[in-house]
Every structure is written in C-alpha cells, then in structure tokens.
C-alpha cells in the first residue's frame, strides 16, 4: 500500500473518531482528533505530490 493512501485512511479514521467524540461530549478529544486528522491530511497531500509518477506519456519536452 502506498504511503499516501495509508495517510488518507488514517485521516478518515481520525475525523470519524472526532465526530463520535463530539457526540459523546468529549470536546477536547474531538478537537485533538480533528487536529491530528488535519496534519495527516496535509502529509497525505504532500506525499501525493512528491510520489514518483513513472514514465509520463507526454509533457512539455521540446
């Protein structure tokens, strides 16, 4: 499994856990999960932009 998809899954799990914590009255834990989910989302976005794409089928080579 690629690193970015692992981070995306972690981000989704943390955000869903934060929703459950908010409904159970655990506001601080919910905010912590939201913050961790945002960090994982940013890391996943960076991993997706820096991953090697292989041989491109075109591009702007002259």
Short mmCIF file of C-alpha atoms in Angstrom, two decimals:
data_model
loop_
_atom_site.label_atom_id
_atom_site.label_comp_id
_atom_site.label_asym_id
_atom_site.label_seq_id
_atom_site.Cartn_x
_atom_site.Cartn_y
_atom_site.Cartn_z
CA UNK A 1 0.00 0.00 0.00
CA UNK A 2 1.31 3.44 -0.86
CA UNK A 3 2.12 5.93 1.84
CA UNK A 4 -0.44 8.49 0.72
CA UNK A 5 -3.34 6.05 0.82
CA UNK A 6 -2.30 4.93 4.31
CA UNK A 7 -2.29 8.55 5.45
CA UNK A 8 -5.68 9.14 3.81
CA UNK A 9 -7.17 6.16 5.67
CA UNK A 10 -5.69 7.44 8.94
CA UNK A 11 -7.12 10.89 8.28
CA UNK A 12 -10.60 9.49 7.63
CA UNK A 13 -10.48 7.32 10.76
CA UNK A 14 -9.37 10.24 12.94
CA UNK A 15 -12.08 12.52 11.58
CA UNK A 16 -14.78 9.90 12.11
CA UNK A 17 -13.49 9.27 15.64
CA UNK A 18 -13.68 13.01 16.31
CA UNK A 19 -17.34 13.08 15.28
CA UNK A 20 -18.10 10.24 17.71
CA UNK A 21 -16.19 12.01 20.49
CA UNK A 22 -18.11 15.25 19.90
CA UNK A 23 -21.42 13.40 20.16
CA UNK A 24 -20.28 11.76 23.40
CA UNK A 25 -19.37 15.11 24.94
CA UNK A 26 -15.58 14.68 24.73
CA UNK A 27 -14.91 18.05 23.11
CA UNK A 28 -11.16 18.24 23.80
CA UNK A 29 -10.51 14.75 22.50
CA UNK A 30 -12.61 15.53 19.44
CA UNK A 31 -10.59 18.68 18.75
CA UNK A 32 -7.37 16.70 19.17
CA UNK A 33 -8.57 14.13 16.64
CA UNK A 34 -9.53 16.92 14.22
CA UNK A 35 -6.05 18.44 14.56
CA UNK A 36 -4.34 15.08 14.02
CA UNK A 37 -6.60 14.37 11.05
CA UNK A 38 -5.69 17.73 9.52
CA UNK A 39 -1.97 17.01 9.97
CA UNK A 40 -2.37 13.59 8.35
CA UNK A 41 -4.35 15.16 5.51
CA UNK A 42 -1.58 17.67 4.83
CA UNK A 43 1.03 14.90 4.95
CA UNK A 44 -1.04 12.82 2.53
CA UNK A 45 -1.32 15.77 0.16
CA UNK A 46 2.43 16.30 0.23
CA UNK A 47 3.08 12.59 -0.29
CA UNK A 48 0.78 12.57 -3.31
CA UNK A 49 2.60 15.50 -4.91
CA UNK A 50 6.09 14.12 -4.26
CA UNK A 51 5.49 10.49 -5.28
CA UNK A 52 7.25 9.43 -8.47
CA UNK A 53 4.78 9.07 -11.31
CA UNK A 54 6.85 6.86 -13.59
CA UNK A 55 7.24 7.49 -17.28
CA UNK A 56 4.91 10.22 -18.48
CA UNK A 57 3.18 9.92 -21.81
CA UNK A 58 3.91 13.45 -22.93
CA UNK A 59 4.78 16.65 -21.20
CA UNK A 60 6.48 19.82 -22.24
CA UNK A 61 9.77 18.39 -23.51
CA UNK A 62 10.85 20.11 -26.69
#
